[in-house]
mmCIF file of C-alpha atoms in Angstrom:
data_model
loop_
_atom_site.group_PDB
_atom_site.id
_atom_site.type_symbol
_atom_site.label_atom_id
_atom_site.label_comp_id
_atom_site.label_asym_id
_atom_site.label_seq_id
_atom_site.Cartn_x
_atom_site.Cartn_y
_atom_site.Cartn_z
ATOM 1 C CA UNK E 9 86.939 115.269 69.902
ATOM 2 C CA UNK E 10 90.097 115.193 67.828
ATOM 3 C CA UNK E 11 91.198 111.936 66.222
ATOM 4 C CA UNK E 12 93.741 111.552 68.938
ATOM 5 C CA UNK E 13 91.433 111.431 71.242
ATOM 6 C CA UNK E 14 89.483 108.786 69.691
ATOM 7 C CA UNK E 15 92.539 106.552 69.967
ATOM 8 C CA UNK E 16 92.167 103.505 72.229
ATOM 9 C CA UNK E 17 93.366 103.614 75.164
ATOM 10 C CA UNK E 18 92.375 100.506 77.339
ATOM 11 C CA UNK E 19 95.984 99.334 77.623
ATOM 12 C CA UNK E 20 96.581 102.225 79.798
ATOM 13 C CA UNK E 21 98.353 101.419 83.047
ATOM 14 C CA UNK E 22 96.578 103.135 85.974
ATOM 15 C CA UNK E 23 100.087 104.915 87.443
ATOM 16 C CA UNK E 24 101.043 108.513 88.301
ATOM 17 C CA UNK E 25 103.286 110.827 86.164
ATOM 18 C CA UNK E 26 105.057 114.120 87.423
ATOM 19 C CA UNK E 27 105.156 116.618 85.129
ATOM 20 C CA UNK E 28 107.943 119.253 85.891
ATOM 21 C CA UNK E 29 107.261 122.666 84.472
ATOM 22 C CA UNK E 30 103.579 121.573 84.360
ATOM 23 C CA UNK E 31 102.442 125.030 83.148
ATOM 24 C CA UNK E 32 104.948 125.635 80.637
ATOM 25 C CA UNK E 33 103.676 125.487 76.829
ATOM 26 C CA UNK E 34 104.508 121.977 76.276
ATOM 27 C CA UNK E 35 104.130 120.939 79.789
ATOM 28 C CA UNK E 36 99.981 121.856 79.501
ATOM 29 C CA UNK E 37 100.126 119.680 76.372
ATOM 30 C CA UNK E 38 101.937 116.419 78.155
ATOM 31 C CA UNK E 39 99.297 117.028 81.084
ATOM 32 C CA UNK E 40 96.633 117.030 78.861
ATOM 33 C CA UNK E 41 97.731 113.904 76.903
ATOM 34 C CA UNK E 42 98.438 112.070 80.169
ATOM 35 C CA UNK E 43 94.841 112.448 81.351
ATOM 36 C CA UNK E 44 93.820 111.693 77.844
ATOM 37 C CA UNK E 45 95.090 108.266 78.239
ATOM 38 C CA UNK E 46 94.187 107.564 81.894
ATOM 39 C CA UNK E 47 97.608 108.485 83.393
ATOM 40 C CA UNK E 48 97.192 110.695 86.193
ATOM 41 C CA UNK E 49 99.675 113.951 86.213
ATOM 42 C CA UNK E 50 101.346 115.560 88.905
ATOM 43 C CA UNK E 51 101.750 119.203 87.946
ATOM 44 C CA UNK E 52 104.940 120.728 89.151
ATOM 45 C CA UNK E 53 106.147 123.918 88.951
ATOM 46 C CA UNK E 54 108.832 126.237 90.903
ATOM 47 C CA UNK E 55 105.664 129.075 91.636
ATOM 48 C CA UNK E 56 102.307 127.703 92.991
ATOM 49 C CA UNK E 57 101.032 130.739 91.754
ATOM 50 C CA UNK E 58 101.458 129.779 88.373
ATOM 51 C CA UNK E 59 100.125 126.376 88.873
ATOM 52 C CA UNK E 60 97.167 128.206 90.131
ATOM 53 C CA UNK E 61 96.574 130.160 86.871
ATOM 54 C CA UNK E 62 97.136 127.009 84.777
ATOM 55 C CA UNK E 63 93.961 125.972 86.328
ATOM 56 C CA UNK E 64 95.207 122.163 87.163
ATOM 57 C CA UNK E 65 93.186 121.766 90.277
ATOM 58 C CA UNK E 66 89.727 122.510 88.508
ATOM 59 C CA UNK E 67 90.722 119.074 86.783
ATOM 60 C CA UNK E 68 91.710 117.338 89.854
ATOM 61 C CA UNK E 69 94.949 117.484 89.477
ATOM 62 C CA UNK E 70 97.290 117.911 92.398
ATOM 63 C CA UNK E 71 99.961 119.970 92.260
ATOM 64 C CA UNK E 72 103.431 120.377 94.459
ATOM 65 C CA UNK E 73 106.127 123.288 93.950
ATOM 66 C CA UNK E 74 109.690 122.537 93.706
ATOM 67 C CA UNK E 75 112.556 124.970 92.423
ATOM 68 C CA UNK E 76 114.982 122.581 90.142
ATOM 69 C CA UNK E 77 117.527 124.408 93.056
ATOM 70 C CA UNK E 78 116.404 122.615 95.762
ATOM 71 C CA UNK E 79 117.136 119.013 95.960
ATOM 72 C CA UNK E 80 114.736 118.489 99.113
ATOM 73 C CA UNK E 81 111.638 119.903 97.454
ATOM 74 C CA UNK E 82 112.426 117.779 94.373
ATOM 75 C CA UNK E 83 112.337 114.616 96.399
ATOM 76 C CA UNK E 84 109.299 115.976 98.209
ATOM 77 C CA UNK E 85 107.488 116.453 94.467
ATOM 78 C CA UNK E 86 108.342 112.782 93.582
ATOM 79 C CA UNK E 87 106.335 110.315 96.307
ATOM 80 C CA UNK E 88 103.812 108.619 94.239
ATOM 81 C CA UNK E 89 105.136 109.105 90.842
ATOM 82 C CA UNK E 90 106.142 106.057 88.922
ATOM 83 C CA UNK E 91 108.064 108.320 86.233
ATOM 84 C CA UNK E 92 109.213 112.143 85.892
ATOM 85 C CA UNK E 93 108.228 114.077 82.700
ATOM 86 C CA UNK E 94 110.926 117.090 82.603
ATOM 87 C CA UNK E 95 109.224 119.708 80.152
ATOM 88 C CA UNK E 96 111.259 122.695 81.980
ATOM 89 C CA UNK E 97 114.127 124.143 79.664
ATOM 90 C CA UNK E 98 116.921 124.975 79.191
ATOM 91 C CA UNK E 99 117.898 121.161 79.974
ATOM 92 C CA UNK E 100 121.367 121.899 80.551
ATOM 93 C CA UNK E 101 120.129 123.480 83.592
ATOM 94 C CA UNK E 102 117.763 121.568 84.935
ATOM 95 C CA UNK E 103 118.297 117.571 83.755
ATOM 96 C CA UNK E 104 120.789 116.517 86.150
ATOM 97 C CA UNK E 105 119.352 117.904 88.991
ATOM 98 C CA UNK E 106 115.862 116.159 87.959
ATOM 99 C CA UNK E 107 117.234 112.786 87.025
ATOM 100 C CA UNK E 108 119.762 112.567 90.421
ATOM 101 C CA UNK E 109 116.027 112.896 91.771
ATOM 102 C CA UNK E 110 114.699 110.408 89.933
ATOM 103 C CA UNK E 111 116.982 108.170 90.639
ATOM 104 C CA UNK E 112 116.837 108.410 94.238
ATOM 105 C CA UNK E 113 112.974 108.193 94.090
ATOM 106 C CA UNK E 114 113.573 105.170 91.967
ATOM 107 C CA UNK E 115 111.745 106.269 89.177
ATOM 108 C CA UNK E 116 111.882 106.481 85.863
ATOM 109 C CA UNK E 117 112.816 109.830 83.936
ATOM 110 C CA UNK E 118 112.502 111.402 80.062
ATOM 111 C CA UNK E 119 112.494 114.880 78.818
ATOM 112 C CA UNK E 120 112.215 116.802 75.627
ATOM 113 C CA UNK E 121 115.552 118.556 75.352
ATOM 114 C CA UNK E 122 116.929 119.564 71.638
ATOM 115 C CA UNK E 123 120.166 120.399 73.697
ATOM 116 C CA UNK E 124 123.176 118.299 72.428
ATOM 117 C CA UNK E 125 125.123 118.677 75.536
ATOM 118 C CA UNK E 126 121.917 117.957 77.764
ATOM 119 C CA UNK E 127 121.524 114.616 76.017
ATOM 120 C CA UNK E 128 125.462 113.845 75.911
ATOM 121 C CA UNK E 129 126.306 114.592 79.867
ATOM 122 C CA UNK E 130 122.686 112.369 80.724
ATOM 123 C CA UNK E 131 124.350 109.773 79.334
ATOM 124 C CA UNK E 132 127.449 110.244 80.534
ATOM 125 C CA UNK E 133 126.479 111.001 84.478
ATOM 126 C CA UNK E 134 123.862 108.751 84.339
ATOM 127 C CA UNK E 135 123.679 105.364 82.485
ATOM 128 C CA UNK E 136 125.530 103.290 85.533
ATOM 129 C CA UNK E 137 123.280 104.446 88.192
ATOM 130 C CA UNK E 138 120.035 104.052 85.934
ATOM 131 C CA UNK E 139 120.853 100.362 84.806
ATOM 132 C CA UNK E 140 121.914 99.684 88.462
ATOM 133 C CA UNK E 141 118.428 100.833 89.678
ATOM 134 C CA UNK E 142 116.480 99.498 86.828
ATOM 135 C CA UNK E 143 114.792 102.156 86.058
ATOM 136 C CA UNK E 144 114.611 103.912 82.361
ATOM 137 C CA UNK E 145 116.140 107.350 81.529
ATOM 138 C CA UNK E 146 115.394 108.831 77.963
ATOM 139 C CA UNK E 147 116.677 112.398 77.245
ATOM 140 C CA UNK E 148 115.291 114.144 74.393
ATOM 141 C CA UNK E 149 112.132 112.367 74.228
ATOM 142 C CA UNK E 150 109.932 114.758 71.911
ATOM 143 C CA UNK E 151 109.924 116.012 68.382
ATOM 144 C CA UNK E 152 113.920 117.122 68.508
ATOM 145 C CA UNK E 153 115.368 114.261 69.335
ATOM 146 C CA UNK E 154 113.449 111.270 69.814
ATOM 147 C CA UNK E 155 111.622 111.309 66.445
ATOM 148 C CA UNK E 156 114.293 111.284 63.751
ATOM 149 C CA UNK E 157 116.026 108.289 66.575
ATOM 150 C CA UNK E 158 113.110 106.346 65.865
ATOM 151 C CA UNK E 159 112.146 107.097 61.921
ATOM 152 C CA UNK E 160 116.142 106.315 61.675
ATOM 153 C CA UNK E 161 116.027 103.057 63.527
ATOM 154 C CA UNK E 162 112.796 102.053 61.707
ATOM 155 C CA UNK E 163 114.740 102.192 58.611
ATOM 156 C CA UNK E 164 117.403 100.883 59.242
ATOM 157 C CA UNK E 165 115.790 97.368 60.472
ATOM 158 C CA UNK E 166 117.858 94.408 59.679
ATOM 159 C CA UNK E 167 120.869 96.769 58.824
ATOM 160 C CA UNK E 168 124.470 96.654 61.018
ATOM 161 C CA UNK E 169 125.436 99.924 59.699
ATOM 162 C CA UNK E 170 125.031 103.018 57.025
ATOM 163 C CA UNK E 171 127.029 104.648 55.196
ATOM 164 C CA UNK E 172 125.490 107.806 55.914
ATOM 165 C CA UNK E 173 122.044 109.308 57.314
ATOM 166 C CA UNK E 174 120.297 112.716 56.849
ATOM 167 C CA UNK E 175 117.423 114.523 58.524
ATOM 168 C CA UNK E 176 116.006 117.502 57.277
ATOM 169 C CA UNK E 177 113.888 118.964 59.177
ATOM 170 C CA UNK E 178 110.963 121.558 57.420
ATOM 171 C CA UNK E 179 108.437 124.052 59.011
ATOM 172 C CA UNK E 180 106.369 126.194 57.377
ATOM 173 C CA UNK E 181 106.811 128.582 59.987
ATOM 174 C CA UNK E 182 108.537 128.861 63.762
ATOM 175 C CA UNK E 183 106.748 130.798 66.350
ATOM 176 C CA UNK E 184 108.968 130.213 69.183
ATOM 177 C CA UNK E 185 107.816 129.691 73.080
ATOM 178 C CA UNK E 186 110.029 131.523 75.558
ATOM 179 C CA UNK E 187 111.983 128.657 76.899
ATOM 180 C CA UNK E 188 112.838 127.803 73.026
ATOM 181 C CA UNK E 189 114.423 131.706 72.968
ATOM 182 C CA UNK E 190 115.715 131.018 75.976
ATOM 183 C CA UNK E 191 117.410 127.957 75.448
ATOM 184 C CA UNK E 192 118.313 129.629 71.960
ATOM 185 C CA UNK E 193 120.631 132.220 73.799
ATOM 186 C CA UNK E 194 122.311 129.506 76.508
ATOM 187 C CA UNK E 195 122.813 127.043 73.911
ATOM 188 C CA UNK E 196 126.617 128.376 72.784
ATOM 189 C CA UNK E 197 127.911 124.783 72.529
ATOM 190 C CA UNK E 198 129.234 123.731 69.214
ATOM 191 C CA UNK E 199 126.881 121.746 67.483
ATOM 192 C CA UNK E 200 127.858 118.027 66.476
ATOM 193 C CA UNK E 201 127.864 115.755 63.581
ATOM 194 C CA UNK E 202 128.926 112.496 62.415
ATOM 195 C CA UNK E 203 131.869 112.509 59.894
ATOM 196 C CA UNK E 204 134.119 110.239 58.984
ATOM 197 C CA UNK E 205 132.665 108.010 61.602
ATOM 198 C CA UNK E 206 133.170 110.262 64.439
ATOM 199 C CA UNK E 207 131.085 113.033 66.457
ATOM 200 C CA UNK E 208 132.866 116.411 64.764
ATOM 201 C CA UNK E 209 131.893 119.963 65.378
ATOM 202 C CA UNK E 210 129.729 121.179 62.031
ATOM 203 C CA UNK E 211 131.618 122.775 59.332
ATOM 204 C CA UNK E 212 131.567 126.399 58.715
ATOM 205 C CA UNK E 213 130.285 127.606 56.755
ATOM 206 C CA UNK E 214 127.046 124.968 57.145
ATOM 207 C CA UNK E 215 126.637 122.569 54.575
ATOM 208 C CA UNK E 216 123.161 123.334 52.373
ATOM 209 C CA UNK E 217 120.642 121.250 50.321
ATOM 210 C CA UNK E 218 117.559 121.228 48.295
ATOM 211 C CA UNK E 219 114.481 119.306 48.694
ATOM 212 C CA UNK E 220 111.593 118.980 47.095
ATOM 213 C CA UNK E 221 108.342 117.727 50.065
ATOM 214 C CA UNK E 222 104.862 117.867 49.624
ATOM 215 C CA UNK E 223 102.616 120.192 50.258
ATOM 216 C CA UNK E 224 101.926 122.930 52.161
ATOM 217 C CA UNK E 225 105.918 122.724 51.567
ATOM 218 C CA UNK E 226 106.949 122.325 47.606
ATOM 219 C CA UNK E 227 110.819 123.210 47.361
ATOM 220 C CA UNK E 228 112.601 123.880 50.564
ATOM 221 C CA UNK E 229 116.117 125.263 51.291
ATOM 222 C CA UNK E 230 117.962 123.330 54.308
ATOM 223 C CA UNK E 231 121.157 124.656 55.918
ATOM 224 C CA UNK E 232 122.872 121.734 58.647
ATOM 225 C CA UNK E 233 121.845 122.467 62.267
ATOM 226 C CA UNK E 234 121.738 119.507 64.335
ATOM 227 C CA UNK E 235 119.656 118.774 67.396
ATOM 228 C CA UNK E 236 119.753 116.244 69.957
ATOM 229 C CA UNK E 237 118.826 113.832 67.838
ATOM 230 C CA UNK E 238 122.792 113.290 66.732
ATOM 231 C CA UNK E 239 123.956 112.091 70.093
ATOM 232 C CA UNK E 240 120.739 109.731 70.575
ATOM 233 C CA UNK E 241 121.293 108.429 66.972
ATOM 234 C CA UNK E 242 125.282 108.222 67.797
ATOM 235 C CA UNK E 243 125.175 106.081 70.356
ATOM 236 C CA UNK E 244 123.367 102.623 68.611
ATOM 237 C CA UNK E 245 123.691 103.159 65.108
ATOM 238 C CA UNK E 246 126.713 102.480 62.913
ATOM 239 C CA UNK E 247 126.970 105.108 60.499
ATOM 240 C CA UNK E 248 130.215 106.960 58.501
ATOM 241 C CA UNK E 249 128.213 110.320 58.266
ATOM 242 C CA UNK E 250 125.427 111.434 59.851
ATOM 243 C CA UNK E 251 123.974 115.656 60.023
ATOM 244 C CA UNK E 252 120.592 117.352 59.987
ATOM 245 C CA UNK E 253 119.802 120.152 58.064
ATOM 246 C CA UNK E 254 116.969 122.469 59.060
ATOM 247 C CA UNK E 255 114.670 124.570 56.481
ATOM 248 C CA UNK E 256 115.632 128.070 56.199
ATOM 249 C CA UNK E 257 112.108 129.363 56.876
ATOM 250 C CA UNK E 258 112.460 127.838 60.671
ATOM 251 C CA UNK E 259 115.659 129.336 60.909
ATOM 252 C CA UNK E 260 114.520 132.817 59.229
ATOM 253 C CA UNK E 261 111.255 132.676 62.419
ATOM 254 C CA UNK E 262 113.039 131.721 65.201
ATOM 255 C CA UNK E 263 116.108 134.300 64.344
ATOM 256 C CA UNK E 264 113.694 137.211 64.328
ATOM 257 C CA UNK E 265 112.987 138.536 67.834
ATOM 258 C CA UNK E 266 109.958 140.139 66.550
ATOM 259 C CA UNK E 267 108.173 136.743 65.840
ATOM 260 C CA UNK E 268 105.111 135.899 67.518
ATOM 261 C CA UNK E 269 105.023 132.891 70.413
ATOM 262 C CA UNK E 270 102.284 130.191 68.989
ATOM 263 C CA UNK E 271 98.943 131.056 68.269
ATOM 264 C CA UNK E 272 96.445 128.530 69.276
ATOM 265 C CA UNK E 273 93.475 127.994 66.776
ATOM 266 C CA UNK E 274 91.551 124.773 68.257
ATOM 267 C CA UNK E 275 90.135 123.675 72.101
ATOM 268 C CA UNK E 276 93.628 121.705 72.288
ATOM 269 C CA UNK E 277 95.674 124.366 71.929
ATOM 270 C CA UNK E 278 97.708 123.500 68.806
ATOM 271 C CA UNK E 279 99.178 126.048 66.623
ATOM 272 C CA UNK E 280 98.614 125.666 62.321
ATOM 273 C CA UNK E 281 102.191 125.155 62.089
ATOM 274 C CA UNK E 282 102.369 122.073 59.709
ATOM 275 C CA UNK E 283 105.854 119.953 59.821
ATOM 276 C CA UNK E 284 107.686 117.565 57.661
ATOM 277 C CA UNK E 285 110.812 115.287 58.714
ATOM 278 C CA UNK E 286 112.611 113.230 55.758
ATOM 279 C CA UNK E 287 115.100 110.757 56.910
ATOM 280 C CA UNK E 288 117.285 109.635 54.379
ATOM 281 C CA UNK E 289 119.454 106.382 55.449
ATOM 282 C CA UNK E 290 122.006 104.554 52.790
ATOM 283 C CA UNK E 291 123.656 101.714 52.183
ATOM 284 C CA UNK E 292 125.865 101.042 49.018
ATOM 285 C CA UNK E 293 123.372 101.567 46.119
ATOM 286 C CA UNK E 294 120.629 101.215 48.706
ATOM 287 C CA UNK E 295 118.431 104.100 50.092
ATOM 288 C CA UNK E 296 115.606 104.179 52.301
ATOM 289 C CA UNK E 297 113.713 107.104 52.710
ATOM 290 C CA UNK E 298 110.918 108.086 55.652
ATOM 291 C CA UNK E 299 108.771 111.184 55.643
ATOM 292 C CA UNK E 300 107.007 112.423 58.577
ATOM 293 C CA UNK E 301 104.446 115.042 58.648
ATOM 294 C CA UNK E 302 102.218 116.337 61.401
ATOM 295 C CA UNK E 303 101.224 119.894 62.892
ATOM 296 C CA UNK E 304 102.676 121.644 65.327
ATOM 297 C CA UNK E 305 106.081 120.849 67.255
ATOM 298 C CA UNK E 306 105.628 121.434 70.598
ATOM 299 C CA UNK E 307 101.924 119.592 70.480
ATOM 300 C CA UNK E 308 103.809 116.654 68.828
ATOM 301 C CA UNK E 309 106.027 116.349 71.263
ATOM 302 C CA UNK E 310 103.057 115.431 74.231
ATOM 303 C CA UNK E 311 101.865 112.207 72.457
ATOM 304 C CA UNK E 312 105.204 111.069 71.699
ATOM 305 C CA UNK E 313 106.792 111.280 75.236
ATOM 306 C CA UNK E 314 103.276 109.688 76.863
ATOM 307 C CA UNK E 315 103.735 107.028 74.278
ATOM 308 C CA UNK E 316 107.344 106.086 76.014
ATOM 309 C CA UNK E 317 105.794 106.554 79.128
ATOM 310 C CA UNK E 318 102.920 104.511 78.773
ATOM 311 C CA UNK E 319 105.095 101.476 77.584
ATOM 312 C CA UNK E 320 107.508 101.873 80.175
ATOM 313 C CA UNK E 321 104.839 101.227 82.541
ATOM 314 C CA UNK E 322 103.605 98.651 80.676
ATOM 315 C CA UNK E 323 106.833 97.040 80.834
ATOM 316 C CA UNK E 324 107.205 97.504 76.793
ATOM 317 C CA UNK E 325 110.706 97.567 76.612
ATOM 318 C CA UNK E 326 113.503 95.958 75.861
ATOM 319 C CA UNK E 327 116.453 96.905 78.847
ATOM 320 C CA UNK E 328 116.704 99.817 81.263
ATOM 321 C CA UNK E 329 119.240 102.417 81.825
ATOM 322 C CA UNK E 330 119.884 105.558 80.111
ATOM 323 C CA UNK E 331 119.810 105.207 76.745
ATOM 324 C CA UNK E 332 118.164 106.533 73.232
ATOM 325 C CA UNK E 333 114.862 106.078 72.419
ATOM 326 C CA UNK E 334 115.366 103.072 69.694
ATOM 327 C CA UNK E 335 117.385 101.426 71.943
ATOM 328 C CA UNK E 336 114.070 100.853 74.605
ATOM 329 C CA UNK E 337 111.693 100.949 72.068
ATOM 330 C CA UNK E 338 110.353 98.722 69.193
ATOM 331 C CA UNK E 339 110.523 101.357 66.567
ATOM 332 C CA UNK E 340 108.471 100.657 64.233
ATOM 333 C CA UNK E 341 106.039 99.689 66.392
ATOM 334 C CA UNK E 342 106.222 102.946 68.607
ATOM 335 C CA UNK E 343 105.845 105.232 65.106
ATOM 336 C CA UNK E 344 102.596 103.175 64.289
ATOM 337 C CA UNK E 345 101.136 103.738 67.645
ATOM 338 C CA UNK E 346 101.376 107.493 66.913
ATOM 339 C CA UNK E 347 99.238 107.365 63.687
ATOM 340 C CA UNK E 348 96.828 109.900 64.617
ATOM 341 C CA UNK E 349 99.743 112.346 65.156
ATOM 342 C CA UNK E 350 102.108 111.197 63.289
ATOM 343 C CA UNK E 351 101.713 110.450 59.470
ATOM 344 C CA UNK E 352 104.926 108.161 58.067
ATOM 345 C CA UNK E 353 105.795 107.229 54.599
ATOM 346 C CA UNK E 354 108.261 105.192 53.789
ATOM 347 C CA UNK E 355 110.431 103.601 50.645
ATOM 348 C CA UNK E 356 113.256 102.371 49.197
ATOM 349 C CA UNK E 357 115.411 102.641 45.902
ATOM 350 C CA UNK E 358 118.434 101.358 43.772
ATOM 351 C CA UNK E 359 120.961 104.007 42.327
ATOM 352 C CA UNK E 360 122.066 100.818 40.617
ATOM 353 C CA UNK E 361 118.480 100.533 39.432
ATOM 354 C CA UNK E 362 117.610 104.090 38.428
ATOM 355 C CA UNK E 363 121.162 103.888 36.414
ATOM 356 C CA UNK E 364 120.072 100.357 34.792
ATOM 357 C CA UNK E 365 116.606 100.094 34.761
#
């Protein structure tokens, strides 16, 4: 038994959770998290037959088919669900279709999209109807995303406003799943960053920076590529710049076509893929700094998103609609409960102090 699944888990609520694209890579880990902490899944997928070969029913868990297409066999997927999970990519495809759904089954809704125009037209389409019906909706729930939100809002604390934030983002290697290629190619958007105090397309050529993490990671190369965590981060927190910078060795992986999908090497699954977030935030001669670290992305992403659902259905929040994660959550609170998964480090320094000591 891992250390995860030593966790306690009495405060789970005893409620149903439908997982759409159930037998995807990340889907099989949010299933298996759910049961972990007493949730029961609903396994949905657009081909029983590969609901069959992900072996769901063995565990007793039932499973419906429902093509993202087809708004009648969404609604017929939903009865009995208190919340969706959306793990099926690309999200620019499939989010509004799932959350309209959602929302007419009265329920709540969260996926793990990394796509910046997923997470901006959610908000856009959907924040009305979601406060109106009380009901949550988080885009972007999962490792890209949801994580830097909350390491950025746990810094920040008492603070109004920054002067500027940065992510950087390291692996020590990126074997992509399909939907990640796949989302890879349909993503052509521009990608966005705070400057000057406003959502800007990144410059070209991409900004780059140098950082020195510990190991497995010693010095590290980072050119900007921002995620969805810019829009989520955008929309509550007042900051002049804000960009993420990912470390060329991710990039180098998941640019190759020839690079293996993850290789599991323990009974959960999880790949040896080791990661490392730092969050800078600043603040005149302030600066806070948070470092994450954890292994693998994709198995990450399960106990954070059943975290969020597991306090929504607690009622552990602090207003509905669609909105970032920090903006429902207690941040620091929600990074803590993740300890097993999630190791955090954080501190904070002068410039006025290193200058004068």
């Amino acid at each position: 038994m891992t250390a995860t699944q030593q966790a306690d888990i009495t405060r789970t609520p005893s409620e149903a959770v439908a997982v759409l694209g159930a037998n995807g890579h990340t889907g099989r880990f949010v299933v298996a998290e759910l049961l972990r902490r007493g949730l029961k899944p609903i396994a949905i997928g657009r081909s029983a037959e590969r609901l069959a070969g992900a072996r769901f029913a063995e565990r007793g868990i039932e499973c419906r088919e429902a093509a993202i297409e087809d708004d009648a066999a969404l609604d017929r997927a939903l009865p009995g669900a208190a919340a969706v999970i959306n793990c099926a990519g690309p999200f620019m495809d499939t989010a509004d279709a799932v959350v309209r759904a959602a929302l007419r089954a009265g329920i709540h809704y969260l996926d793990v999209t990394a796509e910046q125009p997923s997470v901006q037209a959610t908000f856009d389409r959907h924040e009305a109807a979601a406060r109106k019906a009380g009901v949550v909706v988080i885009p972007a729930m999962g490792f890209y995303g949801g994580l830097a939100d909350l390491l950025v809002a746990a810094l920040m604390d008492e603070w109004q406003h920054a002067d500027g934030v940065e992510i950087r983002v390291a692996l020590d290697s990126w074997l992509p799943t399909k939907g990640t290629r796949v989302t890879g190619e349909k993503n052509t958007a521009k990608r966005l960053a705070v400057s000057g105090g406003e959502l800007r397309p990144v410059h070209q050529p991409p900004a780059e920076k140098v950082s020195v993490l510990p190991a497995p990671f010693g010095q590290q190369t980072f050119i900007e590529l921002p995620f969805s965590e810019v829009p989520l981060i955008a929309r509550h927190v007042r900051t002049n710049e804000l960009h993420t910078f990912l470390s060329t060795i991710a990039l180098r992986d998941v640019r190759d076509t020839s690079t293996p999908p993850p290789q599991a090497i323990d009974e959960t699954g999880r790949s040896a893929q080791r990661f490392a977030v730092e969050v800078i935030v600043t603040q005149g001669e302030l600066r806070r700094r948070s470092l994450a670290q954890g292994q693998d992305i994709y198995a990450v992403t399960a106990p954070i998103i059943c975290e969020a659902v597991q306090r929504i259905l607690s009622g552990d929040i602090r207003e509905t609609g669609a909105k970032p994660p920090a903006a429902i959550f207690h941040a620091a609170s929600f990074l803590s409960a993740l300890g097993p998964d999630l190791s955090v480090e954080t501190s904070e320094t002068s410039d006025f102090q290193k200058v004068h000591p």
